[in-house]
mmCIF file of C-alpha atoms in Angstrom:
data_model
loop_
_atom_site.group_PDB
_atom_site.id
_atom_site.type_symbol
_atom_site.label_atom_id
_atom_site.label_comp_id
_atom_site.label_asym_id
_atom_site.label_seq_id
_atom_site.Cartn_x
_atom_site.Cartn_y
_atom_site.Cartn_z
ATOM 1 C CA MET A 962 -28.475 14.345 94.230
ATOM 2 C CA LEU A 963 -30.139 16.754 96.501
ATOM 3 C CA GLY A 964 -29.869 19.673 94.283
ATOM 4 C CA GLN A 965 -27.920 21.567 96.908
ATOM 5 C CA LEU A 966 -25.018 23.596 95.231
ATOM 6 C CA ALA A 967 -24.146 25.837 98.149
ATOM 7 C CA LYS A 968 -21.632 24.411 100.789
ATOM 8 C CA THR A 969 -21.388 25.414 104.444
ATOM 9 C CA ASP A 970 -20.501 23.373 107.471
ATOM 10 C CA LYS A 971 -24.249 23.154 108.330
ATOM 11 C CA ILE A 972 -25.189 22.174 104.755
ATOM 12 C CA ASP A 973 -22.282 19.490 104.801
ATOM 13 C CA ALA A 974 -23.709 18.101 108.260
ATOM 14 C CA HIS A 975 -27.070 17.954 106.923
ATOM 15 C CA SER A 976 -26.196 16.011 103.585
ATOM 16 C CA LEU A 977 -24.126 13.744 105.571
ATOM 17 C CA ALA A 978 -26.685 13.021 107.901
ATOM 18 C CA MET A 979 -29.190 12.247 105.239
ATOM 19 C CA PHE A 980 -26.655 10.125 103.467
ATOM 20 C CA ALA A 981 -26.222 8.059 106.794
ATOM 21 C CA ALA A 982 -29.950 7.678 107.128
ATOM 22 C CA MET A 983 -30.672 6.866 103.640
ATOM 23 C CA VAL A 984 -27.652 4.406 102.889
ATOM 24 C CA GLN A 985 -27.077 3.189 106.603
ATOM 25 C CA PRO A 986 -23.436 2.418 105.805
ATOM 26 C CA GLU A 987 -21.653 -0.257 108.206
ATOM 27 C CA VAL A 988 -19.877 1.203 111.144
ATOM 28 C CA ASN A 989 -16.224 0.260 111.363
ATOM 29 C CA ALA A 990 -14.384 0.258 114.641
ATOM 30 C CA SER A 991 -11.318 2.685 114.774
ATOM 31 C CA PRO A 992 -7.936 0.950 114.498
ATOM 32 C CA ALA A 993 -5.888 0.179 117.591
ATOM 33 C CA PRO A 994 -3.326 2.466 118.599
ATOM 34 C CA ALA A 995 -0.546 -0.052 117.691
ATOM 35 C CA GLN A 996 -2.228 -0.388 114.217
ATOM 36 C CA ALA A 997 -2.299 3.474 113.893
ATOM 37 C CA ASP A 998 1.523 3.649 114.639
ATOM 38 C CA LEU A 999 2.354 1.005 112.078
ATOM 39 C CA ALA A 1000 0.191 2.912 109.660
ATOM 40 C CA ALA A 1001 2.018 6.055 110.488
ATOM 41 C CA LEU A 1002 5.723 4.381 110.181
ATOM 42 C CA LEU A 1003 4.589 3.110 106.679
ATOM 43 C CA VAL A 1004 3.445 6.331 105.355
ATOM 44 C CA ALA A 1005 6.799 7.662 106.300
ATOM 45 C CA MET A 1006 8.634 4.782 104.859
ATOM 46 C CA ARG A 1007 6.757 5.399 101.630
ATOM 47 C CA GLN A 1008 7.497 9.008 101.516
ATOM 48 C CA ALA A 1009 11.190 8.275 102.150
ATOM 49 C CA THR A 1010 11.324 5.743 99.228
ATOM 50 C CA GLN A 1011 9.724 8.275 96.878
ATOM 51 C CA ALA A 1012 12.011 10.985 97.997
ATOM 52 C CA LYS A 1013 15.112 8.572 97.451
ATOM 53 C CA GLY A 1014 13.710 7.887 93.924
ATOM 54 C CA ALA A 1015 13.227 11.418 93.067
ATOM 55 C CA LEU A 1016 16.912 12.136 94.218
ATOM 56 C CA ASN A 1017 18.334 9.314 92.154
ATOM 57 C CA ASN A 1018 16.731 10.767 89.037
ATOM 58 C CA GLN A 1019 17.987 14.165 89.719
ATOM 59 C CA LEU A 1020 21.451 12.432 90.156
ATOM 60 C CA GLY A 1021 21.208 10.712 86.917
ATOM 61 C CA VAL A 1022 21.132 14.001 84.971
ATOM 62 C CA ALA A 1023 23.287 16.204 87.380
ATOM 63 C CA GLU A 1024 26.467 17.521 85.501
ATOM 64 C CA HIS A 1025 27.829 19.630 88.295
ATOM 65 C CA ARG A 1026 30.264 17.723 90.706
ATOM 66 C CA PHE A 1027 29.160 19.732 93.697
ATOM 67 C CA ILE A 1028 25.379 19.106 92.862
ATOM 68 C CA SER A 1029 26.001 15.492 92.594
ATOM 69 C CA GLN A 1030 27.895 15.390 95.821
ATOM 70 C CA GLN A 1031 25.034 17.160 97.552
ATOM 71 C CA LEU A 1032 22.513 14.699 96.049
ATOM 72 C CA LYS A 1033 24.630 11.390 97.082
ATOM 73 C CA SER A 1034 24.769 12.980 100.696
ATOM 74 C CA ARG A 1035 21.007 13.424 100.510
ATOM 75 C CA ILE A 1036 20.392 9.801 99.417
ATOM 76 C CA ALA A 1037 22.655 8.600 101.934
ATOM 77 C CA MET A 1038 20.667 10.382 104.321
ATOM 78 C CA THR A 1039 17.463 9.055 103.160
ATOM 79 C CA GLU A 1040 18.758 5.601 103.272
ATOM 80 C CA ARG A 1041 19.593 5.956 106.966
ATOM 81 C CA HIS A 1042 16.113 7.424 107.538
ATOM 82 C CA LEU A 1043 14.649 4.382 105.812
ATOM 83 C CA LYS A 1044 16.912 1.817 107.992
ATOM 84 C CA ALA A 1045 15.600 3.742 111.109
ATOM 85 C CA LEU A 1046 12.105 3.568 110.137
ATOM 86 C CA ASP A 1047 12.406 -0.104 109.588
ATOM 87 C CA ALA A 1048 14.077 -0.467 113.004
ATOM 88 C CA GLY A 1049 11.347 1.359 114.329
ATOM 89 C CA MET A 1050 8.695 -0.726 112.649
ATOM 90 C CA GLN A 1051 10.405 -4.075 113.889
ATOM 91 C CA GLN A 1052 10.569 -2.615 117.510
ATOM 92 C CA LEU A 1053 6.856 -1.856 117.435
ATOM 93 C CA LEU A 1054 6.079 -5.233 116.184
ATOM 94 C CA ARG A 1055 8.238 -7.040 118.982
ATOM 95 C CA SER A 1056 6.211 -5.022 121.522
ATOM 96 C CA GLU A 1057 2.866 -5.960 120.527
ATOM 97 C CA PRO A 1058 2.866 -9.755 120.294
ATOM 98 C CA ALA A 1059 -0.596 -9.905 118.866
ATOM 99 C CA LEU A 1060 0.143 -7.470 115.936
ATOM 100 C CA LYS A 1061 3.561 -9.294 115.536
ATOM 101 C CA HIS A 1062 1.534 -12.812 115.122
ATOM 102 C CA ARG A 1063 -1.025 -11.146 112.764
ATOM 103 C CA PHE A 1064 1.947 -9.633 110.605
ATOM 104 C CA ASP A 1065 3.925 -13.008 110.545
ATOM 105 C CA ILE A 1066 0.972 -14.652 108.570
ATOM 106 C CA PRO A 1067 1.073 -12.624 105.254
ATOM 107 C CA THR A 1068 4.731 -12.540 105.246
ATOM 108 C CA SER A 1069 4.892 -16.358 104.917
ATOM 109 C CA ILE A 1070 3.326 -16.080 101.777
ATOM 110 C CA PRO A 1071 5.798 -16.191 98.933
ATOM 111 C CA GLY A 1072 6.488 -12.471 97.744
ATOM 112 C CA VAL A 1073 5.014 -10.892 100.346
ATOM 113 C CA GLY A 1074 7.751 -8.747 102.371
ATOM 114 C CA PRO A 1075 7.415 -6.687 105.560
ATOM 115 C CA VAL A 1076 5.941 -3.587 103.831
ATOM 116 C CA SER A 1077 3.362 -5.312 101.880
ATOM 117 C CA ALA A 1078 2.553 -7.296 105.051
ATOM 118 C CA GLY A 1079 2.632 -4.217 107.052
ATOM 119 C CA THR A 1080 0.303 -2.166 104.507
ATOM 120 C CA MET A 1081 -2.014 -5.096 104.619
ATOM 121 C CA ILE A 1082 -2.242 -5.413 108.295
ATOM 122 C CA ALA A 1083 -2.578 -1.558 108.877
ATOM 123 C CA GLU A 1084 -4.859 -0.362 105.878
ATOM 124 C CA TRP A 1085 -7.022 -3.323 105.863
ATOM 125 C CA ASN A 1086 -9.201 -4.115 108.939
ATOM 126 C CA GLU A 1087 -11.493 -6.323 107.216
ATOM 127 C CA LEU A 1088 -8.827 -8.965 106.504
ATOM 128 C CA GLY A 1089 -9.600 -12.120 108.140
ATOM 129 C CA ASP A 1090 -13.268 -11.179 108.531
ATOM 130 C CA ALA A 1091 -14.765 -10.992 105.249
ATOM 131 C CA GLY A 1092 -15.767 -13.375 102.387
ATOM 132 C CA ALA A 1093 -13.587 -13.718 99.252
ATOM 133 C CA ALA A 1094 -15.712 -11.572 97.032
ATOM 134 C CA GLN A 1095 -15.632 -8.634 99.646
ATOM 135 C CA ILE A 1096 -12.132 -9.014 100.152
ATOM 136 C CA ALA A 1097 -11.389 -8.685 96.255
ATOM 137 C CA ALA A 1098 -13.850 -6.015 96.028
ATOM 138 C CA LEU A 1099 -12.054 -3.880 98.934
ATOM 139 C CA VAL A 1100 -8.784 -4.270 97.256
ATOM 140 C CA GLY A 1101 -10.287 -3.091 93.861
ATOM 141 C CA VAL A 1102 -9.437 -6.191 91.874
ATOM 142 C CA ALA A 1103 -13.112 -7.532 91.739
ATOM 143 C CA LEU A 1104 -14.580 -7.494 88.200
ATOM 144 C CA MET A 1105 -17.510 -5.122 87.975
ATOM 145 C CA ASN A 1106 -20.406 -5.640 85.318
ATOM 146 C CA CYS A 1107 -20.855 -2.907 82.928
ATOM 147 C CA ASP A 1108 -24.430 -3.820 81.167
ATOM 148 C CA SER A 1109 -27.193 -2.040 79.935
ATOM 149 C CA GLY A 1110 -30.451 -3.531 78.309
ATOM 150 C CA ALA A 1111 -29.074 -6.209 75.704
ATOM 151 C CA MET A 1112 -25.468 -4.614 75.892
ATOM 152 C CA ARG A 1113 -23.024 -6.611 77.754
ATOM 153 C CA GLY A 1114 -20.050 -4.657 78.302
ATOM 154 C CA GLN A 1115 -16.332 -5.628 79.190
ATOM 155 C CA ARG A 1116 -16.130 -6.243 83.191
ATOM 156 C CA ARG A 1117 -13.432 -4.042 84.530
ATOM 157 C CA ILE A 1118 -11.736 -3.900 88.027
ATOM 158 C CA ARG A 1119 -12.514 -0.286 89.808
ATOM 159 C CA GLY A 1120 -12.355 1.324 93.363
ATOM 160 C CA GLY A 1121 -10.853 -0.387 96.271
ATOM 161 C CA ARG A 1122 -8.075 0.843 98.460
ATOM 162 C CA CYS A 1123 -4.905 1.948 96.601
ATOM 163 C CA LEU A 1124 -2.471 1.673 99.373
ATOM 164 C CA VAL A 1125 -3.216 -2.086 99.587
ATOM 165 C CA ARG A 1126 -3.540 -2.781 95.862
ATOM 166 C CA ASN A 1127 -0.106 -1.431 95.203
ATOM 167 C CA ALA A 1128 1.423 -3.170 97.974
ATOM 168 C CA LEU A 1129 -0.227 -6.525 96.732
ATOM 169 C CA TYR A 1130 0.989 -5.619 93.157
ATOM 170 C CA MET A 1131 4.506 -5.528 94.250
ATOM 171 C CA ALA A 1132 3.939 -8.830 96.220
ATOM 172 C CA ALA A 1133 2.488 -10.285 93.084
ATOM 173 C CA VAL A 1134 5.583 -9.545 91.098
ATOM 174 C CA ALA A 1135 7.664 -10.991 93.659
ATOM 175 C CA ALA A 1136 5.354 -13.905 93.875
ATOM 176 C CA ILE A 1137 5.707 -14.759 89.902
ATOM 177 C CA ARG A 1138 9.432 -14.589 89.999
ATOM 178 C CA THR A 1139 9.834 -17.005 93.016
ATOM 179 C CA LYS A 1140 10.840 -20.437 91.631
ATOM 180 C CA SER A 1141 8.366 -23.347 92.448
ATOM 181 C CA SER A 1142 5.710 -20.817 93.768
ATOM 182 C CA ASP A 1143 2.089 -21.736 93.421
ATOM 183 C CA PHE A 1144 1.482 -18.065 92.399
ATOM 184 C CA ARG A 1145 4.105 -18.400 89.635
ATOM 185 C CA ALA A 1146 2.625 -21.471 88.284
ATOM 186 C CA PHE A 1147 -0.803 -19.858 88.432
ATOM 187 C CA PHE A 1148 0.345 -16.689 86.576
ATOM 188 C CA GLU A 1149 2.366 -18.870 83.965
ATOM 189 C CA ARG A 1150 -0.842 -20.879 83.123
ATOM 190 C CA LEU A 1151 -2.828 -17.708 82.616
ATOM 191 C CA ARG A 1152 -0.323 -16.327 80.245
ATOM 192 C CA GLU A 1153 -0.171 -19.687 78.247
ATOM 193 C CA ASN A 1154 -3.815 -19.362 77.853
ATOM 194 C CA GLY A 1155 -3.530 -16.177 76.073
ATOM 195 C CA LYS A 1156 -4.304 -13.839 78.947
ATOM 196 C CA LEU A 1157 -2.449 -10.384 78.845
ATOM 197 C CA PHE A 1158 0.263 -9.669 81.422
ATOM 198 C CA LYS A 1159 -2.156 -6.968 82.991
ATOM 199 C CA VAL A 1160 -5.031 -9.424 83.410
ATOM 200 C CA ALA A 1161 -2.909 -12.213 84.669
ATOM 201 C CA ILE A 1162 -0.821 -10.228 87.348
ATOM 202 C CA THR A 1163 -4.507 -8.694 88.310
ATOM 203 C CA ALA A 1164 -5.511 -12.454 88.889
ATOM 204 C CA VAL A 1165 -2.534 -13.187 90.767
ATOM 205 C CA ILE A 1166 -3.128 -10.013 93.271
ATOM 206 C CA ARG A 1167 -6.778 -11.394 93.794
ATOM 207 C CA LYS A 1168 -5.382 -14.767 94.565
ATOM 208 C CA LEU A 1169 -2.956 -13.199 97.006
ATOM 209 C CA ALA A 1170 -5.626 -11.184 98.610
ATOM 210 C CA ILE A 1171 -7.929 -14.163 99.230
ATOM 211 C CA VAL A 1172 -4.985 -16.545 100.343
ATOM 212 C CA ALA A 1173 -4.254 -14.010 103.092
ATOM 213 C CA ASN A 1174 -7.585 -13.329 103.992
ATOM 214 C CA THR A 1175 -8.007 -16.833 104.493
ATOM 215 C CA LEU A 1176 -4.720 -17.619 106.278
ATOM 216 C CA ILE A 1177 -5.709 -14.878 108.813
ATOM 217 C CA SER A 1178 -9.110 -16.112 109.333
ATOM 218 C CA GLU A 1179 -8.029 -19.507 110.036
ATOM 219 C CA ASN A 1180 -4.900 -18.397 112.192
ATOM 220 C CA ARG A 1181 -2.382 -20.133 110.451
ATOM 221 C CA LYS A 1182 0.670 -19.593 107.988
ATOM 222 C CA TRP A 1183 1.053 -20.178 104.373
ATOM 223 C CA GLU A 1184 2.054 -23.993 102.979
ATOM 224 C CA PRO A 1185 2.851 -24.719 99.535
ATOM 225 C CA VAL A 1186 0.395 -26.980 97.764
ATOM 226 C CA ARG A 1187 1.625 -30.336 97.472
ATOM 227 C CA PRO A 1188 1.858 -31.956 94.092
#
């Protein structure tokens, strides 16, 4: 935009300063130490889970007996690491009552497990302090216009925080599989109305995000909708 093609630390600093002066982005507070520790534990858990998946894939095609034994040993080691990391996360939550209370609210929602709830708490500082539209945009499930002149394009989701969106996707899949769940009924109603799976599950993710935001804002746990 500035027509500046060269790159040095001094040029970058000047460009960033101009951006801040022109856009005036909102200042966000740094995460608390306990929240940063939770985020670090979750990163390690995701990495260990990915490593376990890769090892299982290798085991599925391994033909040599010795290689299979080595892979099984590494998978078992990764599983031990995951258990230790989970224990570390639980210990952190026990030692931080305020963080534990904030963590317990989203875990009361059907489909939201410890990892999903932890990701929401660690990576989503605005949770409980923003409106529904802003929360949906932060996750990346808000529909964005694509219009120009008389043309009205199809609205699509874009942007947002990938880690939080992935966590909410897994929670949404679990929620629609939960019997007598409000989210399952909501999903099935959308499907019956002809919505594609991707559209319907995105709507469930958005609903989960808004519900979690509302519950934390009101400092209460989830309760099913009474018939």
